C-alpha cells in the first residue's frame, strides 16, 4: 500500500470541500433572485385569495402565473372538448350568455335575451361598443357565422337543439328559431363552445385563425407552445372597462402534482389548477397559501355495466349500494371538500333533488337480504376497473372492495393507466368501474342525457342502462319549460335511478384551486375554469 | 475487466482501425433500426387510442372516426409502418406530432438542449465527486474514512432517484429557498443555477457505482509492482497518483460510465418530471400518456442514437487510452 504524504492529502480535502461549498454558495446567491421571478408576489397574509369582490382600489398590473397539468393544444372551440383547451378557449372567446360562479345564466355579449312562451324563439340583443381584440366591431353577422359553423362542425359539444333559422332582426338583434322546444338550449349557449368569433375568421384561413385566435375575451394569445406554456396579454378592447386588472396571464405547464404544489409554496406560481383533495389542507394551512373552492358540476360515481352477467341483476346492484357507506367514504376521503351524493345531479345544478331523493343508504342487513333475492345469493367474484394515478380513487376502490366482501361479493381491483382505461370502458369491457360524470352546462339535462339515454353514443354512460320510463322522462324534461313541471319530471327520474342504481352516486367533489394568499378576487366556476378578469395581485 | 470489455467491443478477425469502425457503425445502424421497429409495434399493441385522448370521454364515435382518418390511424398497421419508414428516410423524421401538430424533429430540437445540458452537468458532477471520494477512500484504505465512503453506495443505491429529487426540493427549495423548485431559469447563469438540483439528483444515482469501481481500480494499481518501483525511485506521491494511478484506473470507470449512459438518460427523464423541466423526459411522459405515436418514436430514435454514439465514443476513447486495444 502506497502511503501518501501530507502534501497530497491536503488538496484532496480542499477539493472535496470546494465542491460542497460551490453547491452551497450557488444556493445562497440564488435565494435573493427567487422571488423576483414572480414579480414579488410573495409577501402576503393568509387572508387574500377570495371569491368576493374587493372594495379597495384595484391593484393593477402584474403577471399571474397559473400552474396547469396539461398544455393547450388547440383553440378550435368547436372541435375541442378537453378541459386543458376549454379553459384557454374561454379566455379568448365569449358567448352571448354565460354562467356565474353559482351556475346561474347571465347575459354576457348579449345585453339582454328573451325566450318566447312556446319555447321556440330566442332573441338576443348585443351590447353596444363590443369589439374584438383586434379592434374591429362585433356584429350580428359574427354571431350568426359562429353559431352556423358550430352547427356545421358538430364536434364533441354539438348544439343539440333542432335549429330552424338564425337570422339578424337588425344590426344588434339576433333571432334563433327552433323546430321544437328544447329547454336546455339557453344553458348550452352559455358553453365555451358557443363563443363568438369574427365572420369568416376575419379574412384568414381557419388554420391561421386558430393559431392566432381573435375573440372578445379578456385575454389575447401572445406566445403559445402547444407542448408547453401559454402566455396571454390583456385585451385592450375588452368590453368590461378597466378589466382585466392583470397585464399578463401565464399558463405554466407543470405535469407533476407534487412539483406544482411545491412551486405554489415557493411562490413560483400564483395558483395551481389541479389540487388533489388530500393536499388541500396542507395548502390551506400554509403561511402564504390558501385554497379557493366552489361547488362543481361533477358527480363521482361507481358505474355498473348492466350487460355484465352479475350486474344486469338489479338486486345485485341494489345490494352493493346498500353495503356501501357513502357518507363514511365521503368523510374519509374528501377532507370536507365534498358532499355525499344521493342523486346523479350535482347540487350546483337546478333540480338536483339531493335532499328529497330516497337513496339506498348503508344498511348491511338490507344488503344481504337484497343479495339473497338475486340470482347470486351466495355472492360472486368480479373486477373493478380504475384508472391509475389517482390516489383518492384508489382508496375509493379499496372501500368498495371491503363493502363487497361484507356481503360476499369479492371484488378484484384492476388499476390501469388512463389511455387503456378509456379504451376499456369505451368498449364496454368492464363489470364495474369508478369514474365521474360531469355536466357541461348548468342544466339538469346535460348530465342526465349523457347518463340515461340508451340511444345516445355513450349508451347511458357505457352502462347500457335502459328503462323506457326514464327515457320518456328524459325527453319530456327537454321539452318542458323551466318551472314546477320540469322539477317534478326530474325528481321522478332521479328516484327511479336511485331505486335501480345503474350507477351509485358517491359524492359531489368541490373544485379546489391552490392559490397564493397574495391573490385577490379569483373566481372559480363550477365547470372548473377560472375567471381572471378581476384578479389582483397584492404588491 | 479490460479484457472482457475488449472482447465485447472488438469483433474477432478485424484488427484494422478502419475495419473496426465500419463494423461498429453497421452494428449501430442495425441496433437503431431494430429499436425503431420494436417501438413502432409495441406502442401500437398497447391499448389506448390517441383520438380518444384528444377528444375526451364525451366524444361521439363520428368525431373519433373522423379524427382517426385525419391522423391516418384508420389504415392497416403494415401500411402505417411503410408510411413511417418512408417518412423516416425521406424526411429524416418520425412525422408530425398527433397531438400538437408540429414536426417531431422541431419538438425534440426545442427540448433536447436542456436535457443534454442536464446530462452533461450530471456527468461532470458525478465524475468530480466520484474521483474525489474514490481517491480519498483508496488513499485511506481500511481507515474510518474509507469505510464511510464504502458504506455510502450501499445506502444511496437503494434510494429511488425521484425520491432523492423530492427530498432535495423539500429541503433546499421549499424550506431554505436556495434553489428554484422547478422549471428552467433565464440566461446561462439562470439555467445552470436552476439545473443544479436536478443535476445533483441524476449524479447521485451514478456516484456510488463510479466510486466503487474507481476505488477498486486505484487500489489494484496502487498495489501493482510498477507503482512500488516508482515509489522506491523517489517519485513524489502526487505525480504517482495523478500521472500513473489515476490514468490507469480511469479507463474501466470511463467504460462503466459509458455502459451506464442508458441508465443516466433514463434517470434524467424521470428527474425532469420531478423538477418540472420541459426537456425530452417530460415530452416523453406526455406523449406516452396521450399515445402520441410519432413523438414517442422520435424520442426512442433520439435516445437510441445517443446511446449508440456515446458507446462508440467511449470505445474510441478507450482504444486511445489503452494501447492494448488498438489494432495493428
PDB file of C-alpha atoms in Angstrom, chain A residues 307-488:
ATOM      1  CA  UNK A 307     -74.791  -6.155 -19.641  1.00  0.00           C
ATOM      2  CA  UNK A 308     -72.492  -7.945 -17.211  1.00  0.00           C
ATOM      3  CA  UNK A 309     -73.954 -11.237 -16.033  1.00  0.00           C
ATOM      4  CA  UNK A 310     -73.864 -10.186 -12.388  1.00  0.00           C
ATOM      5  CA  UNK A 311     -74.745  -6.529 -12.630  1.00  0.00           C
ATOM      6  CA  UNK A 312     -77.609  -6.968 -15.049  1.00  0.00           C
ATOM      7  CA  UNK A 313     -79.427  -8.155 -11.914  1.00  0.00           C
ATOM      8  CA  UNK A 314     -80.963  -5.127 -10.212  1.00  0.00           C
ATOM      9  CA  UNK A 315     -80.835  -6.905  -6.818  1.00  0.00           C
ATOM     10  CA  UNK A 316     -77.068  -7.256  -7.079  1.00  0.00           C
ATOM     11  CA  UNK A 317     -76.685  -3.562  -7.842  1.00  0.00           C
ATOM     12  CA  UNK A 318     -79.004  -2.627  -5.004  1.00  0.00           C
ATOM     13  CA  UNK A 319     -77.162  -4.973  -2.638  1.00  0.00           C
ATOM     14  CA  UNK A 320     -73.816  -3.337  -3.310  1.00  0.00           C
ATOM     15  CA  UNK A 321     -75.360   0.132  -2.989  1.00  0.00           C
ATOM     16  CA  UNK A 322     -76.792  -0.830   0.419  1.00  0.00           C
ATOM     17  CA  UNK A 323     -73.489  -2.346   1.545  1.00  0.00           C
ATOM     18  CA  UNK A 324     -71.595   0.827   0.763  1.00  0.00           C
ATOM     19  CA  UNK A 325     -71.353   3.537   3.384  1.00  0.00           C
ATOM     20  CA  UNK A 326     -71.254   6.527   1.045  1.00  0.00           C
ATOM     21  CA  UNK A 327     -71.281   9.033   3.851  1.00  0.00           C
ATOM     22  CA  UNK A 328     -68.347   7.330   5.550  1.00  0.00           C
ATOM     23  CA  UNK A 329     -66.487   7.087   2.271  1.00  0.00           C
ATOM     24  CA  UNK A 330     -67.018  10.796   1.583  1.00  0.00           C
ATOM     25  CA  UNK A 331     -65.909  11.777   5.068  1.00  0.00           C
ATOM     26  CA  UNK A 332     -62.863   9.550   4.983  1.00  0.00           C
ATOM     27  CA  UNK A 333     -61.549  10.521   1.599  1.00  0.00           C
ATOM     28  CA  UNK A 334     -62.550  14.064   0.787  1.00  0.00           C
ATOM     29  CA  UNK A 335     -61.389  16.022   3.849  1.00  0.00           C
ATOM     30  CA  UNK A 336     -64.572  18.056   3.996  1.00  0.00           C
ATOM     31  CA  UNK A 337     -64.329  19.135   0.360  1.00  0.00           C
ATOM     32  CA  UNK A 338     -67.251  17.111  -0.906  1.00  0.00           C
ATOM     33  CA  UNK A 339     -70.875  16.352  -0.178  1.00  0.00           C
ATOM     34  CA  UNK A 340     -72.349  12.860  -0.119  1.00  0.00           C
ATOM     35  CA  UNK A 341     -74.352  12.264  -3.284  1.00  0.00           C
ATOM     36  CA  UNK A 342     -77.858  10.845  -3.221  1.00  0.00           C
ATOM     37  CA  UNK A 343     -78.662  11.653  -6.799  1.00  0.00           C
ATOM     38  CA  UNK A 344     -76.927  11.824 -10.108  1.00  0.00           C
ATOM     39  CA  UNK A 345     -77.182  15.603 -10.360  1.00  0.00           C
ATOM     40  CA  UNK A 346     -74.559  17.749  -8.643  1.00  0.00           C
ATOM     41  CA  UNK A 347     -76.046  20.164  -6.110  1.00  0.00           C
ATOM     42  CA  UNK A 348     -74.727  23.108  -8.142  1.00  0.00           C
ATOM     43  CA  UNK A 349     -77.307  22.257 -10.819  1.00  0.00           C
ATOM     44  CA  UNK A 350     -81.026  23.082 -10.571  1.00  0.00           C
ATOM     45  CA  UNK A 351     -83.469  20.201  -9.901  1.00  0.00           C
ATOM     46  CA  UNK A 352     -80.773  18.084  -8.230  1.00  0.00           C
ATOM     47  CA  UNK A 353     -83.205  16.823  -5.520  1.00  0.00           C
ATOM     48  CA  UNK A 354     -80.278  15.621  -3.419  1.00  0.00           C
ATOM     49  CA  UNK A 355     -82.179  16.185  -0.162  1.00  0.00           C
ATOM     50  CA  UNK A 356     -85.501  14.713  -1.230  1.00  0.00           C
ATOM     51  CA  UNK A 357     -84.407  11.579  -3.083  1.00  0.00           C
ATOM     52  CA  UNK A 358     -84.700   8.345  -1.100  1.00  0.00           C
ATOM     53  CA  UNK A 359     -81.364   6.761  -1.884  1.00  0.00           C
ATOM     54  CA  UNK A 360     -80.228   3.299  -0.774  1.00  0.00           C
ATOM     55  CA  UNK A 361     -78.340   4.157   2.358  1.00  0.00           C
ATOM     56  CA  UNK A 362     -75.873   1.986   4.232  1.00  0.00           C
ATOM     57  CA  UNK A 363     -77.673  -0.994   5.756  1.00  0.00           C
ATOM     58  CA  UNK A 364     -75.723  -4.225   5.783  1.00  0.00           C
ATOM     59  CA  UNK A 365     -78.699  -6.445   6.676  1.00  0.00           C
ATOM     60  CA  UNK A 366     -80.809  -4.978   3.920  1.00  0.00           C
ATOM     61  CA  UNK A 367     -77.848  -5.503   1.581  1.00  0.00           C
ATOM     62  CA  UNK A 368     -77.647  -9.184   2.470  1.00  0.00           C
ATOM     63  CA  UNK A 369     -81.416  -9.569   2.006  1.00  0.00           C
ATOM     64  CA  UNK A 370     -81.200  -7.868  -1.356  1.00  0.00           C
ATOM     65  CA  UNK A 371     -78.389 -10.163  -2.493  1.00  0.00           C
ATOM     66  CA  UNK A 372     -80.402 -13.165  -1.327  1.00  0.00           C
ATOM     67  CA  UNK A 373     -83.144 -12.110  -3.739  1.00  0.00           C
ATOM     68  CA  UNK A 374     -80.703 -12.052  -6.639  1.00  0.00           C
ATOM     69  CA  UNK A 375     -79.544 -14.860  -8.919  1.00  0.00           C
ATOM     70  CA  UNK A 376     -76.272 -14.939  -6.934  1.00  0.00           C
ATOM     71  CA  UNK A 377     -77.384 -15.294  -3.299  1.00  0.00           C
ATOM     72  CA  UNK A 378     -74.025 -16.709  -2.242  1.00  0.00           C
ATOM     73  CA  UNK A 379     -72.018 -13.940  -3.817  1.00  0.00           C
ATOM     74  CA  UNK A 380     -69.521 -13.987  -6.687  1.00  0.00           C
ATOM     75  CA  UNK A 381     -66.185 -12.740  -7.947  1.00  0.00           C
ATOM     76  CA  UNK A 382     -65.901  -9.621 -10.086  1.00  0.00           C
ATOM     77  CA  UNK A 383     -63.428  -6.950 -11.162  1.00  0.00           C
ATOM     78  CA  UNK A 384     -63.464  -3.210 -10.517  1.00  0.00           C
ATOM     79  CA  UNK A 385     -61.808  -1.095 -13.202  1.00  0.00           C
ATOM     80  CA  UNK A 386     -59.968   2.032 -12.006  1.00  0.00           C
ATOM     81  CA  UNK A 387     -57.668   4.467 -13.764  1.00  0.00           C
ATOM     82  CA  UNK A 388     -54.303   4.548 -12.027  1.00  0.00           C
ATOM     83  CA  UNK A 389     -52.525   7.669 -10.810  1.00  0.00           C
ATOM     84  CA  UNK A 390     -55.393   8.999  -8.705  1.00  0.00           C
ATOM     85  CA  UNK A 391     -54.833   8.155  -5.059  1.00  0.00           C
ATOM     86  CA  UNK A 392     -58.343   9.153  -3.945  1.00  0.00           C
ATOM     87  CA  UNK A 393     -59.870   6.804  -6.476  1.00  0.00           C
ATOM     88  CA  UNK A 394     -57.520   4.030  -5.421  1.00  0.00           C
ATOM     89  CA  UNK A 395     -58.772   4.415  -1.844  1.00  0.00           C
ATOM     90  CA  UNK A 396     -62.396   4.523  -3.007  1.00  0.00           C
ATOM     91  CA  UNK A 397     -61.770   1.229  -4.776  1.00  0.00           C
ATOM     92  CA  UNK A 398     -60.497  -0.325  -1.567  1.00  0.00           C
ATOM     93  CA  UNK A 399     -63.527   0.851   0.417  1.00  0.00           C
ATOM     94  CA  UNK A 400     -65.843  -0.545  -2.249  1.00  0.00           C
ATOM     95  CA  UNK A 401     -63.872  -3.781  -2.191  1.00  0.00           C
ATOM     96  CA  UNK A 402     -64.358  -4.045   1.572  1.00  0.00           C
ATOM     97  CA  UNK A 403     -68.086  -3.273   1.271  1.00  0.00           C
ATOM     98  CA  UNK A 404     -68.492  -6.001  -1.338  1.00  0.00           C
ATOM     99  CA  UNK A 405     -66.626  -8.506   0.796  1.00  0.00           C
ATOM    100  CA  UNK A 406     -69.006  -7.907   3.714  1.00  0.00           C
ATOM    101  CA  UNK A 407     -71.885  -9.378   1.693  1.00  0.00           C
ATOM    102  CA  UNK A 408     -69.945 -11.975  -0.283  1.00  0.00           C
ATOM    103  CA  UNK A 409     -69.112 -10.036  -3.441  1.00  0.00           C
ATOM    104  CA  UNK A 410     -65.380 -10.464  -3.916  1.00  0.00           C
ATOM    105  CA  UNK A 411     -64.020  -7.566  -5.900  1.00  0.00           C
ATOM    106  CA  UNK A 412     -60.624  -7.593  -7.531  1.00  0.00           C
ATOM    107  CA  UNK A 413     -59.278  -4.107  -8.241  1.00  0.00           C
ATOM    108  CA  UNK A 414     -57.885  -3.660 -11.720  1.00  0.00           C
ATOM    109  CA  UNK A 415     -55.902  -0.452 -11.859  1.00  0.00           C
ATOM    110  CA  UNK A 416     -54.752   0.603 -15.325  1.00  0.00           C
ATOM    111  CA  UNK A 417     -53.428   3.822 -16.829  1.00  0.00           C
ATOM    112  CA  UNK A 418     -55.842   6.354 -18.256  1.00  0.00           C
ATOM    113  CA  UNK A 419     -55.482   5.736 -22.005  1.00  0.00           C
ATOM    114  CA  UNK A 420     -56.031   1.995 -21.541  1.00  0.00           C
ATOM    115  CA  UNK A 421     -58.824   2.617 -19.036  1.00  0.00           C
ATOM    116  CA  UNK A 422     -60.704   4.740 -21.577  1.00  0.00           C
ATOM    117  CA  UNK A 423     -60.179   2.140 -24.258  1.00  0.00           C
ATOM    118  CA  UNK A 424     -61.691  -0.487 -21.976  1.00  0.00           C
ATOM    119  CA  UNK A 425     -64.848   1.329 -20.943  1.00  0.00           C
ATOM    120  CA  UNK A 426     -65.498   2.746 -24.414  1.00  0.00           C
ATOM    121  CA  UNK A 427     -65.586  -0.901 -25.485  1.00  0.00           C
ATOM    122  CA  UNK A 428     -67.915  -1.812 -22.555  1.00  0.00           C
ATOM    123  CA  UNK A 429     -65.111  -4.079 -21.412  1.00  0.00           C
ATOM    124  CA  UNK A 430     -65.705  -3.824 -17.674  1.00  0.00           C
ATOM    125  CA  UNK A 431     -68.016  -5.175 -14.993  1.00  0.00           C
ATOM    126  CA  UNK A 432     -67.909  -2.197 -12.669  1.00  0.00           C
ATOM    127  CA  UNK A 433     -65.779   0.953 -12.847  1.00  0.00           C
ATOM    128  CA  UNK A 434     -65.016   4.147 -10.956  1.00  0.00           C
ATOM    129  CA  UNK A 435     -65.322   7.393 -12.844  1.00  0.00           C
ATOM    130  CA  UNK A 436     -67.062  10.720 -12.647  1.00  0.00           C
ATOM    131  CA  UNK A 437     -69.806  12.309 -14.667  1.00  0.00           C
ATOM    132  CA  UNK A 438     -69.569  15.988 -15.417  1.00  0.00           C
ATOM    133  CA  UNK A 439     -72.165  18.430 -16.708  1.00  0.00           C
ATOM    134  CA  UNK A 440     -71.064  20.775 -19.490  1.00  0.00           C
ATOM    135  CA  UNK A 441     -73.652  23.404 -18.754  1.00  0.00           C
ATOM    136  CA  UNK A 442     -75.868  24.340 -15.800  1.00  0.00           C
ATOM    137  CA  UNK A 443     -78.894  22.374 -16.903  1.00  0.00           C
ATOM    138  CA  UNK A 444     -80.102  19.084 -15.454  1.00  0.00           C
ATOM    139  CA  UNK A 445     -80.374  17.662 -18.951  1.00  0.00           C
ATOM    140  CA  UNK A 446     -76.627  17.964 -19.532  1.00  0.00           C
ATOM    141  CA  UNK A 447     -75.630  15.125 -17.241  1.00  0.00           C
ATOM    142  CA  UNK A 448     -78.944  13.228 -17.338  1.00  0.00           C
ATOM    143  CA  UNK A 449     -78.978  12.919 -21.133  1.00  0.00           C
ATOM    144  CA  UNK A 450     -75.446  11.615 -21.151  1.00  0.00           C
ATOM    145  CA  UNK A 451     -76.086   9.063 -18.444  1.00  0.00           C
ATOM    146  CA  UNK A 452     -79.589   7.813 -19.182  1.00  0.00           C
ATOM    147  CA  UNK A 453     -80.069   7.859 -22.931  1.00  0.00           C
ATOM    148  CA  UNK A 454     -79.569   4.282 -24.159  1.00  0.00           C
ATOM    149  CA  UNK A 455     -79.739   5.526 -27.741  1.00  0.00           C
ATOM    150  CA  UNK A 456     -77.033   8.137 -27.249  1.00  0.00           C
ATOM    151  CA  UNK A 457     -73.487   7.252 -28.275  1.00  0.00           C
ATOM    152  CA  UNK A 458     -72.435   6.759 -24.652  1.00  0.00           C
ATOM    153  CA  UNK A 459     -75.252   4.219 -24.118  1.00  0.00           C
ATOM    154  CA  UNK A 460     -76.150   5.603 -20.692  1.00  0.00           C
ATOM    155  CA  UNK A 461     -72.509   6.336 -19.881  1.00  0.00           C
ATOM    156  CA  UNK A 462     -71.343   2.949 -21.102  1.00  0.00           C
ATOM    157  CA  UNK A 463     -73.613   1.184 -18.603  1.00  0.00           C
ATOM    158  CA  UNK A 464     -76.167   0.194 -21.261  1.00  0.00           C
ATOM    159  CA  UNK A 465     -78.862   1.002 -18.712  1.00  0.00           C
ATOM    160  CA  UNK A 466     -82.232   1.004 -20.464  1.00  0.00           C
ATOM    161  CA  UNK A 467     -85.534   1.924 -18.872  1.00  0.00           C
ATOM    162  CA  UNK A 468     -88.274   3.196 -21.157  1.00  0.00           C
ATOM    163  CA  UNK A 469     -89.904   5.207 -18.404  1.00  0.00           C
ATOM    164  CA  UNK A 470     -86.608   7.000 -17.696  1.00  0.00           C
ATOM    165  CA  UNK A 471     -86.032   7.651 -21.408  1.00  0.00           C
ATOM    166  CA  UNK A 472     -89.545   9.087 -21.707  1.00  0.00           C
ATOM    167  CA  UNK A 473     -88.942  11.398 -18.736  1.00  0.00           C
ATOM    168  CA  UNK A 474     -85.598  12.456 -20.211  1.00  0.00           C
ATOM    169  CA  UNK A 475     -87.273  13.660 -23.436  1.00  0.00           C
ATOM    170  CA  UNK A 476     -90.118  15.280 -21.511  1.00  0.00           C
ATOM    171  CA  UNK A 477     -87.571  17.169 -19.418  1.00  0.00           C
ATOM    172  CA  UNK A 478     -86.000  18.556 -22.567  1.00  0.00           C
ATOM    173  CA  UNK A 479     -89.291  19.919 -23.861  1.00  0.00           C
ATOM    174  CA  UNK A 480     -90.862  21.199 -20.667  1.00  0.00           C
ATOM    175  CA  UNK A 481     -90.197  24.840 -19.875  1.00  0.00           C
ATOM    176  CA  UNK A 482     -88.397  25.604 -16.632  1.00  0.00           C
ATOM    177  CA  UNK A 483     -90.649  25.517 -13.586  1.00  0.00           C
ATOM    178  CA  UNK A 484     -92.575  23.183 -11.306  1.00  0.00           C
ATOM    179  CA  UNK A 485     -93.455  20.671 -14.009  1.00  0.00           C
ATOM    180  CA  UNK A 486     -89.841  20.245 -15.022  1.00  0.00           C
ATOM    181  CA  UNK A 487     -88.822  19.859 -11.372  1.00  0.00           C
ATOM    182  CA  UNK A 488     -91.348  17.049 -10.978  1.00  0.00           C
TER     183      UNK A 488
END
